[in-house]
Coordinates of C-alpha atoms in Angstrom, one line a residue:
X1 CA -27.8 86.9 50.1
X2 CA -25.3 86.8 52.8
X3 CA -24.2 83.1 53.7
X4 CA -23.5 81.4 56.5
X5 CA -21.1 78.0 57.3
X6 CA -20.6 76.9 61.2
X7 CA -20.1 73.2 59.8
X8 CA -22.1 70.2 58.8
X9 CA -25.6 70.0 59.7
X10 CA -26.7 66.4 59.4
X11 CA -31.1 65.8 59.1
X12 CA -31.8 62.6 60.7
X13 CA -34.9 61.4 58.8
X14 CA -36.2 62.5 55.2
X15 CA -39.8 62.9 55.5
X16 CA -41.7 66.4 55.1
X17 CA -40.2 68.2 57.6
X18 CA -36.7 67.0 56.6
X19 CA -36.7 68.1 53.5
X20 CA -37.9 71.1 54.2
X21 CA -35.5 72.2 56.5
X22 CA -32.5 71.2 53.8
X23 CA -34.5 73.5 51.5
X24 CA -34.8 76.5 53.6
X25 CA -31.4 76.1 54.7
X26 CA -30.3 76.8 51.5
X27 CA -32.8 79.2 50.6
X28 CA -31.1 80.8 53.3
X29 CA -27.9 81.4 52.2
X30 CA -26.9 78.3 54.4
X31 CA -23.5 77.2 52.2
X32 CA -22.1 74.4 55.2
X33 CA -22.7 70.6 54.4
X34 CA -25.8 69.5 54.8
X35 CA -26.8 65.2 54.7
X36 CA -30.1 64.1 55.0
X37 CA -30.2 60.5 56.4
X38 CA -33.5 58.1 55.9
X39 CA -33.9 54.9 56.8
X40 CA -36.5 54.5 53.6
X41 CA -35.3 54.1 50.1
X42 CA -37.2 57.4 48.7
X43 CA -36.2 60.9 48.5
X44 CA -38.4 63.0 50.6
X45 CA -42.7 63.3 49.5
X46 CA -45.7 63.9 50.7
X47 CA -47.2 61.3 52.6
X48 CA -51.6 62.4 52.3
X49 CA -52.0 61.3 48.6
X50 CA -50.9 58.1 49.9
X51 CA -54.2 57.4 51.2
X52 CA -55.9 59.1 47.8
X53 CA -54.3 59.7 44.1
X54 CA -51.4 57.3 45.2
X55 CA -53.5 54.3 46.3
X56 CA -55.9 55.0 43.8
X57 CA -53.0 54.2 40.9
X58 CA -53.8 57.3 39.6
X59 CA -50.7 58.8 40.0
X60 CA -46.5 57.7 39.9
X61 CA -44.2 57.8 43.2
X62 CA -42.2 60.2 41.7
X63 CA -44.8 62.6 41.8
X64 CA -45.2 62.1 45.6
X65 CA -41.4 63.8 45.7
X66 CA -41.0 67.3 47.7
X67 CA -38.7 68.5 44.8
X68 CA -37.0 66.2 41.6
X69 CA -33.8 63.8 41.9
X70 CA -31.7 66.3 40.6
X71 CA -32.2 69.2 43.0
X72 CA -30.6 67.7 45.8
X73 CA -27.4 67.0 44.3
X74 CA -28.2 70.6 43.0
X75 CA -27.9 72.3 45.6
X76 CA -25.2 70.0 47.5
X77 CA -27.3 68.3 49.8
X78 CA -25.6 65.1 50.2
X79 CA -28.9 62.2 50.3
X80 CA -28.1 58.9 52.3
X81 CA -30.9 56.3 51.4
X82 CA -32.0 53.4 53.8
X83 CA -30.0 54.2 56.0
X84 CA -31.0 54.1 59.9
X85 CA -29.3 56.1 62.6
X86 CA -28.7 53.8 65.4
X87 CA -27.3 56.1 68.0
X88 CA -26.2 59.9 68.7
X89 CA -23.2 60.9 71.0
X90 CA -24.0 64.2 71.9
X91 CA -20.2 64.8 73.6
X92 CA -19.0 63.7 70.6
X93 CA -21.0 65.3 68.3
X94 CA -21.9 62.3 66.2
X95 CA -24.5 59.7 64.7
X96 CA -23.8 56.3 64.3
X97 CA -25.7 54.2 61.4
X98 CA -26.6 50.5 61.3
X99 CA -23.3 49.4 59.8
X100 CA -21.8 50.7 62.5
X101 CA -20.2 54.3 60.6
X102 CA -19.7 57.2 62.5
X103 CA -20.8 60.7 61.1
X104 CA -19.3 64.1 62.7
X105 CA -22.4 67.1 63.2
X106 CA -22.0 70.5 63.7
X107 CA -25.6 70.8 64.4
X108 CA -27.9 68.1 64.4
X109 CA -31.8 67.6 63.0
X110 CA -34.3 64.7 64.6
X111 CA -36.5 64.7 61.7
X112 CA -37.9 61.5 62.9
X113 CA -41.4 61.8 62.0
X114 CA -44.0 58.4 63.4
X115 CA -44.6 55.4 63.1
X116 CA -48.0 53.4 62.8
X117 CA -49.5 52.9 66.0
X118 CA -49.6 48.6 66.0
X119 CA -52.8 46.4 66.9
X120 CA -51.3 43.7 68.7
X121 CA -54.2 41.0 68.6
X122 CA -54.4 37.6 67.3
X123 CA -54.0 37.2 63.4
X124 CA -52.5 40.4 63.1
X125 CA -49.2 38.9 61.4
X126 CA -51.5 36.9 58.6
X127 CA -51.2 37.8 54.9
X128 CA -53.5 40.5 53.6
X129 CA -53.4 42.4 56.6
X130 CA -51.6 45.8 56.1
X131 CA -50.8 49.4 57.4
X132 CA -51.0 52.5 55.7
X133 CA -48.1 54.8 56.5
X134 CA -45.2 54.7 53.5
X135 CA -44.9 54.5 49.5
X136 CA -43.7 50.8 50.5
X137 CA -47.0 49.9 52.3
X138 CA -49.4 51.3 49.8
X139 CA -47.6 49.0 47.0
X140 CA -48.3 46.2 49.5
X141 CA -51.6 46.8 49.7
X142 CA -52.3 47.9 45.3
X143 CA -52.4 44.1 44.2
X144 CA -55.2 42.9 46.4
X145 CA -57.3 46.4 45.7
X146 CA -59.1 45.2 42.9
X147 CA -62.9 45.6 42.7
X148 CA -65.2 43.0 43.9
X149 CA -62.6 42.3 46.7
X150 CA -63.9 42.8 50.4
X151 CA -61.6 45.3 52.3
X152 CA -62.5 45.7 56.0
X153 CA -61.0 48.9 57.6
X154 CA -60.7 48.9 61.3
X155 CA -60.0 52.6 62.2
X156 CA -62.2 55.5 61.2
X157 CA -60.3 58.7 61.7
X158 CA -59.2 60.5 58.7
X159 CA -57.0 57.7 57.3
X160 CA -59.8 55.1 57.2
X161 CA -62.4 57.1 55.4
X162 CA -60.1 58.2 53.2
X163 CA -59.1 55.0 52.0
X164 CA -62.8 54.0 52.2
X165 CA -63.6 56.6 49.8
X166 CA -61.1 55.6 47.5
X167 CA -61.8 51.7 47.8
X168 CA -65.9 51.8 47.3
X169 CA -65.2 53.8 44.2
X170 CA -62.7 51.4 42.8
X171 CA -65.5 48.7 43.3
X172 CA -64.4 46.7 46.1
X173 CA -67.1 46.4 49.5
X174 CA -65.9 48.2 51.9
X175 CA -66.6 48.0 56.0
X176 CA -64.9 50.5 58.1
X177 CA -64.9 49.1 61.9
X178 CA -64.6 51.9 64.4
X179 CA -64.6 51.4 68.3
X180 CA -66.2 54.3 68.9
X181 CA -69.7 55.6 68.5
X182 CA -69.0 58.1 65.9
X183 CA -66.0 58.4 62.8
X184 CA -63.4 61.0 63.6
X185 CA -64.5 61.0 67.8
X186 CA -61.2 62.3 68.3
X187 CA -61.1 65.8 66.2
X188 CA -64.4 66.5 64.9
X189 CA -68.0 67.4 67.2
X190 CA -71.0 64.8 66.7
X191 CA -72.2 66.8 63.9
X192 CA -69.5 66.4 61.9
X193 CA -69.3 62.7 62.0
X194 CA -73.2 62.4 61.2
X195 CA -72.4 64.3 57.7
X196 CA -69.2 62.1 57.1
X197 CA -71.1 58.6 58.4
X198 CA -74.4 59.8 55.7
X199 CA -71.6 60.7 53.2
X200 CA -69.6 57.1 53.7
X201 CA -73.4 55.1 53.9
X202 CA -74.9 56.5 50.7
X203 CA -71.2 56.0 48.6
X204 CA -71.7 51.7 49.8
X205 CA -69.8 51.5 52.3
X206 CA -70.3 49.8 55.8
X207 CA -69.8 51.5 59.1
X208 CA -69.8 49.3 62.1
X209 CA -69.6 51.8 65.0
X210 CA -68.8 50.7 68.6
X211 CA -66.8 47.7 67.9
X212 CA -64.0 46.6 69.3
X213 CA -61.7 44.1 67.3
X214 CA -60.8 41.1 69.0
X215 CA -58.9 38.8 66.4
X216 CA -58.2 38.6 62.4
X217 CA -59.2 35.4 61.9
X218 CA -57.4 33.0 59.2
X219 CA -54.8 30.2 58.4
X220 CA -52.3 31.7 56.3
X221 CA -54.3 34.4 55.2
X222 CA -57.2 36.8 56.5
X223 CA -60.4 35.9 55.8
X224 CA -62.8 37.5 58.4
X225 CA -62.4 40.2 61.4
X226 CA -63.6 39.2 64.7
X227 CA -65.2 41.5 67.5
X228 CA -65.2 40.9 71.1
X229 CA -69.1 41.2 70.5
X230 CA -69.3 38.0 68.4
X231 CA -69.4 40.0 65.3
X232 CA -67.6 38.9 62.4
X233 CA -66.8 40.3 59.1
X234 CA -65.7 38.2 56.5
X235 CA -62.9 39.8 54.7
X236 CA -60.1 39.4 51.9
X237 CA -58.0 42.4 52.6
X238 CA -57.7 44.5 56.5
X239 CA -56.1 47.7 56.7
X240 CA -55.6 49.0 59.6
X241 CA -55.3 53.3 61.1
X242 CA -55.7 53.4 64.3
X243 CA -53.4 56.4 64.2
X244 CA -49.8 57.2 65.2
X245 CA -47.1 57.1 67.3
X246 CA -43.9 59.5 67.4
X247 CA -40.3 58.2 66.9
X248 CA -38.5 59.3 70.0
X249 CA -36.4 56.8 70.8
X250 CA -33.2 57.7 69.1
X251 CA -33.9 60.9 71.3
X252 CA -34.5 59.4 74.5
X253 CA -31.4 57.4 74.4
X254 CA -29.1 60.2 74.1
X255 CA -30.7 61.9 76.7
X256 CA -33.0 64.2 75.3
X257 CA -36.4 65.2 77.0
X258 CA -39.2 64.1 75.7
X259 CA -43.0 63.6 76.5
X260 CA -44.9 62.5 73.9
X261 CA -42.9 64.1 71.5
X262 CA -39.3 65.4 71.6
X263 CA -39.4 68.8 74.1
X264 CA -38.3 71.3 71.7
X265 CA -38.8 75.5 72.2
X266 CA -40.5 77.9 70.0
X267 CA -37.0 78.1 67.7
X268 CA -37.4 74.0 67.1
X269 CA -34.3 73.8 69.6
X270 CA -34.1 70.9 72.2
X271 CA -32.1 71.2 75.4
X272 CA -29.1 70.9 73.7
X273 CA -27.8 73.8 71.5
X274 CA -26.2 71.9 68.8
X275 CA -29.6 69.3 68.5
X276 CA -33.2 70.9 66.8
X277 CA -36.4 68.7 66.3
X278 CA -38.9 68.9 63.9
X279 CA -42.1 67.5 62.7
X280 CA -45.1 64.6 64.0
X281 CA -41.7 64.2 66.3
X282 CA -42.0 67.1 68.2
X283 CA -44.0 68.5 71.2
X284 CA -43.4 72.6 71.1
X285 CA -45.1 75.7 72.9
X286 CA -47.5 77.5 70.9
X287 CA -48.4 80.9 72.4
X288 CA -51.5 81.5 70.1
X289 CA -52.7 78.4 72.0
X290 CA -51.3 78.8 75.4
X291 CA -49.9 75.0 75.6
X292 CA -47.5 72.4 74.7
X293 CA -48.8 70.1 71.7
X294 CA -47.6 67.8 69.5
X295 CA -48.8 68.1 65.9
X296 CA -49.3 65.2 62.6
X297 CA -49.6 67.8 60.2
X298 CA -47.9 69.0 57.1
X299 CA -48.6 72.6 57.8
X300 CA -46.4 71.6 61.2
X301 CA -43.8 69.8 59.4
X302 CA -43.2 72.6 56.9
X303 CA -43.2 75.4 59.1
X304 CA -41.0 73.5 61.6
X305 CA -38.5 73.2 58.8
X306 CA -38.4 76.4 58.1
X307 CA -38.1 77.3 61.7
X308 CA -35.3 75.0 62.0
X309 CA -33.4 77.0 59.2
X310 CA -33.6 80.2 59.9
X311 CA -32.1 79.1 64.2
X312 CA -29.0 77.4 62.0
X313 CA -28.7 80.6 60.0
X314 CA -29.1 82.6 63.4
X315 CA -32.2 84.4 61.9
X316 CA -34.5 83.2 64.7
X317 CA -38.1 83.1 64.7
X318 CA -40.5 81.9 66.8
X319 CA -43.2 79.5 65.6
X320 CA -46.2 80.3 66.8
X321 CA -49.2 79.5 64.1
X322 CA -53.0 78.2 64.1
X323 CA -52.6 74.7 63.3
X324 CA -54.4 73.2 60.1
X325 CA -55.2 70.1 58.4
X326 CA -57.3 68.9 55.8
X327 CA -59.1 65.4 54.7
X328 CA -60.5 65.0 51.4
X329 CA -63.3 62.2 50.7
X330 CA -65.0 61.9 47.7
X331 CA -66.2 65.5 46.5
X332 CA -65.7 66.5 49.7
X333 CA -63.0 68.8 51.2
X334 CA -62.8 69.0 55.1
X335 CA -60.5 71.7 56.5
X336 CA -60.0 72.4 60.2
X337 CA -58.4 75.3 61.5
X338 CA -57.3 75.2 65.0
X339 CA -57.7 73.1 68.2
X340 CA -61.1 72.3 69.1
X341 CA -60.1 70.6 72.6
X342 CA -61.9 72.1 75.3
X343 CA -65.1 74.0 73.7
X344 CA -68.2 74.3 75.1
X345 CA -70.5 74.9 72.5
X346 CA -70.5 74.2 68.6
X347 CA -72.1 76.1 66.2
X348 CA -73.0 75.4 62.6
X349 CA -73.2 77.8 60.0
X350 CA -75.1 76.3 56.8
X351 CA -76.6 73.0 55.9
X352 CA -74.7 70.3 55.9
X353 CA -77.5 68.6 53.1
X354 CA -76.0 71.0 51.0
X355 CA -72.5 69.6 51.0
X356 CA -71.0 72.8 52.3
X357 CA -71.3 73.9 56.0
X358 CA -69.3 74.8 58.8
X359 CA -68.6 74.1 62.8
X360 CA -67.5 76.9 64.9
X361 CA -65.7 75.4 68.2
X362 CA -66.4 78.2 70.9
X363 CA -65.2 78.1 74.4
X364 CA -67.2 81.4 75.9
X365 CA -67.4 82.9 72.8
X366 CA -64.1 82.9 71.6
X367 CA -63.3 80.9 68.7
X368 CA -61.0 77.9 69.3
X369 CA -61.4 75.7 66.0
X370 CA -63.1 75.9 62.7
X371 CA -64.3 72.7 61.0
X372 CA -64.5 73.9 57.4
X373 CA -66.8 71.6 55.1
X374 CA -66.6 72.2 51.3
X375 CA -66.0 76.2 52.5
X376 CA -63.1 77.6 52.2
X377 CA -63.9 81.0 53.3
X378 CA -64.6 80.1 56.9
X379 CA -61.8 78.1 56.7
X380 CA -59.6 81.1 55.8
X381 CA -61.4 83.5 57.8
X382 CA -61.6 81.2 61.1
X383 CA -57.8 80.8 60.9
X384 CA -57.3 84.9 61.2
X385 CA -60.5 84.9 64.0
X386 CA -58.3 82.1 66.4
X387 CA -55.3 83.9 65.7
X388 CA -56.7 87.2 67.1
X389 CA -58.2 85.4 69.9
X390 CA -61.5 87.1 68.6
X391 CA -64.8 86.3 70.7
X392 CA -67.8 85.6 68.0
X393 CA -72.1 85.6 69.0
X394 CA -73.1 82.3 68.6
X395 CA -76.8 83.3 68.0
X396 CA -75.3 85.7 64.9
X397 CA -72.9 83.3 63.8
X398 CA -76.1 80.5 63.3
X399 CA -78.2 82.9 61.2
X400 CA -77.6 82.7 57.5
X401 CA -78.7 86.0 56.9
X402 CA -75.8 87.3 58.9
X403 CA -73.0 87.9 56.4
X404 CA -69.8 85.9 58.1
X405 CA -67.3 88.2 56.4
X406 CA -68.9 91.2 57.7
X407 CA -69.4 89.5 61.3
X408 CA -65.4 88.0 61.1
X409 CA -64.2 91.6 60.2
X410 CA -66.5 93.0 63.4
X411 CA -64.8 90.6 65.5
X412 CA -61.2 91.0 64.6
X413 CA -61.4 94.8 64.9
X414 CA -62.8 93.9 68.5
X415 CA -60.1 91.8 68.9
X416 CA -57.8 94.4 68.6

């Protein structure tokens, strides 16, 4: 493999996408200096079994890691540990850390990733109330999850049931407080959320939908969760998800665009040549979608590293892929393929009693999003039918005689 050196590249952040990106480099002959700089005191993991296996006890922290220790030092790529960029001088080409040391870039990552979003009420700094976002948190949050203790979530998009699921079965009573009407209102249709709310109900565990917290009440401690409708839930433990927010500070101060997310093109590259972004950071075109978005993903983080690597190594290719996530509660395994944003009708193929089913997102026939339930064909298949831009009948995609491999391979040969 043919190398390549124009200097240092230097990774701001070590999350997901980071390390990603230090992999590929070298995967890709890349033989320059390359530091990864993180402001926590881990070597780059996965963040979703934080919320599952992780929480759970069930598993160590050093099985959360991308790749071992020892592959870093390795493969040369120099790791710099609680360590927080403070400030980038693009003219310079440099980033300046907390102790006030000043680092030379040839080319420059913002692997910045997010941060919790905060709920700034009354009570919110009292013990027992926590966040769910980093190793650091979740072992905050292990001594009080013992059974018999009451845990009130307030949040219930994919991080709040899937701590839920985890709590109820480790015995504690569970409430999950959720200010809208329905779990998961922001990326799954109504009948979605009725099979996750009968899932959540019949494992024990609370829902208290349409409620907006007001204060966690307490003296030095938490003991109840107050709405602004007078009801109260007496509580020992609150964790709260009410999602995320990117970090695009560092970014904004030197200058950079940025829109909820950092502006980056199709290559990962912001305005400036010598600076690329990555990750939940980011807000990049995707042609298979026709729009700008900003994605919380590891699918996104992954192929964004990647992407990242191959501009450094002047290989470039554009990213332009069906975003995908997944959410696992108990038994169950929800995948979602695509964007549903903007669909005017929702089809679903099977019977959600059954535990496996799936919601087809349609905006005049075509397909826009697949939400894949315990089914991991649709899933697959759905990803290659949005990709095509393939149009599907909505009356022949209900109808479980219909085969939907035979009806997916009629519509991507339509498709072209």
């Amino acid at each position: 493999m043919a190398t390549t050196d124009t200097g240092t590249v230097i990774i701001v952040g070590a999350g997901q996408a980071a390390g990603q990106t230090a992999i590929s480099l070298r995967q890709k002959g890349y033989a320059g200096p390359v530091m990864l700089i993180g402001d926590e005191e881990y070597l780059p993991y996965q963040r979703p079994p934080l919320s599952k296996a992780f929480l759970a006890g069930s598993i160590e922290a050093e099985r959360l890691h991308i790749k071992p220790q020892h592959f870093w030092a390795e493969h040369g790529i120099e790791t710099r540990l609680g360590v927080r960029v403070t400030a980038i001088d693009r003219a310079a080409r440099t980033v300046t850390l907390h102790d006030g040391t000043t680092l030379s870039y040839a080319k420059l990552v913002l692997a910045t990733g997010s941060r919790v979003r905060e709920l700034p009420i009354p009570g919110h700094e009292l013990e027992g109330v926590h966040y769910l976002r980093t190793i650091a948190d979740v072992q905050g949050i292990q001594p009080g999850f013992r059974a018999g203790q009451r845990l009130t979530i307030v949040g219930g998009g994919y991080i709040g049931l899937e701590v839920a699921a985890v709590a109820v079965k480790q015995g504690l009573e569970v409430t999950v407080v959720e200010t809208e009407s329905r779990v998961m209102n922001r990326v799954v249709a109504p009948e979605v959320s009725e099979f996750f709310q009968a899932l959540h109900r019949a494992a024990g565990v609370r829902l208290e939908l349409g409620r907006r917290v007001r204060a966690l009440e307490g003296t030095t401690r938490i003991n109840a969760v107050a709405c602004a409708d007078g009801f109260s839930v007496p509580t020992d433990l609150c964790i709260i998800g009410i999602g995320i927010v990117p970090n695009v500070e560092l970014a904004e101060a030197a200058g950079l665009p940025c829109a909820n997310g950092i502006g980056v093109d199709e290559f990962c590259q912001t305005a400036d040549a010598d600076v690329l972004a990555v990750g939940d950071c980011t807000r990049h075109p995707n042609s298979l979608l026709g729009r700008h978005v900003r994605l919380e993903s590891v699918h996104n983080a992954i192929e964004q590293g990647k992407t990242a690597a191959a501009t450094l190594c002047g290989q470039p290719s554009a990213y332009a892929q069906v975003p995908w996530f997944w959410s696992d509660q108990y038994d169950i395994k929800l995948q979602i393929s695509g964007l549903s944003e903007g669909y005017d009708e929702v089809v679903v193929r099977g019977e959600p009693a059954d535990h496996s089913f799936a919601a087809f997102y349609l905006l005049q026939k075509r397909l826009l999003a697949v939400d894949a339930v315990n089914s991991p064909r649709e899933f697959m298949l759905g990803k290659k039918l949005i990709a095509a831009g393939a149009e599907l009948d909505s009356v022949a995609l209900a109808d479980p005689d219909q085969d939907f491999k035979t009806l997916a391979t009629a519509a991507l040969a339509a498709a072209g």
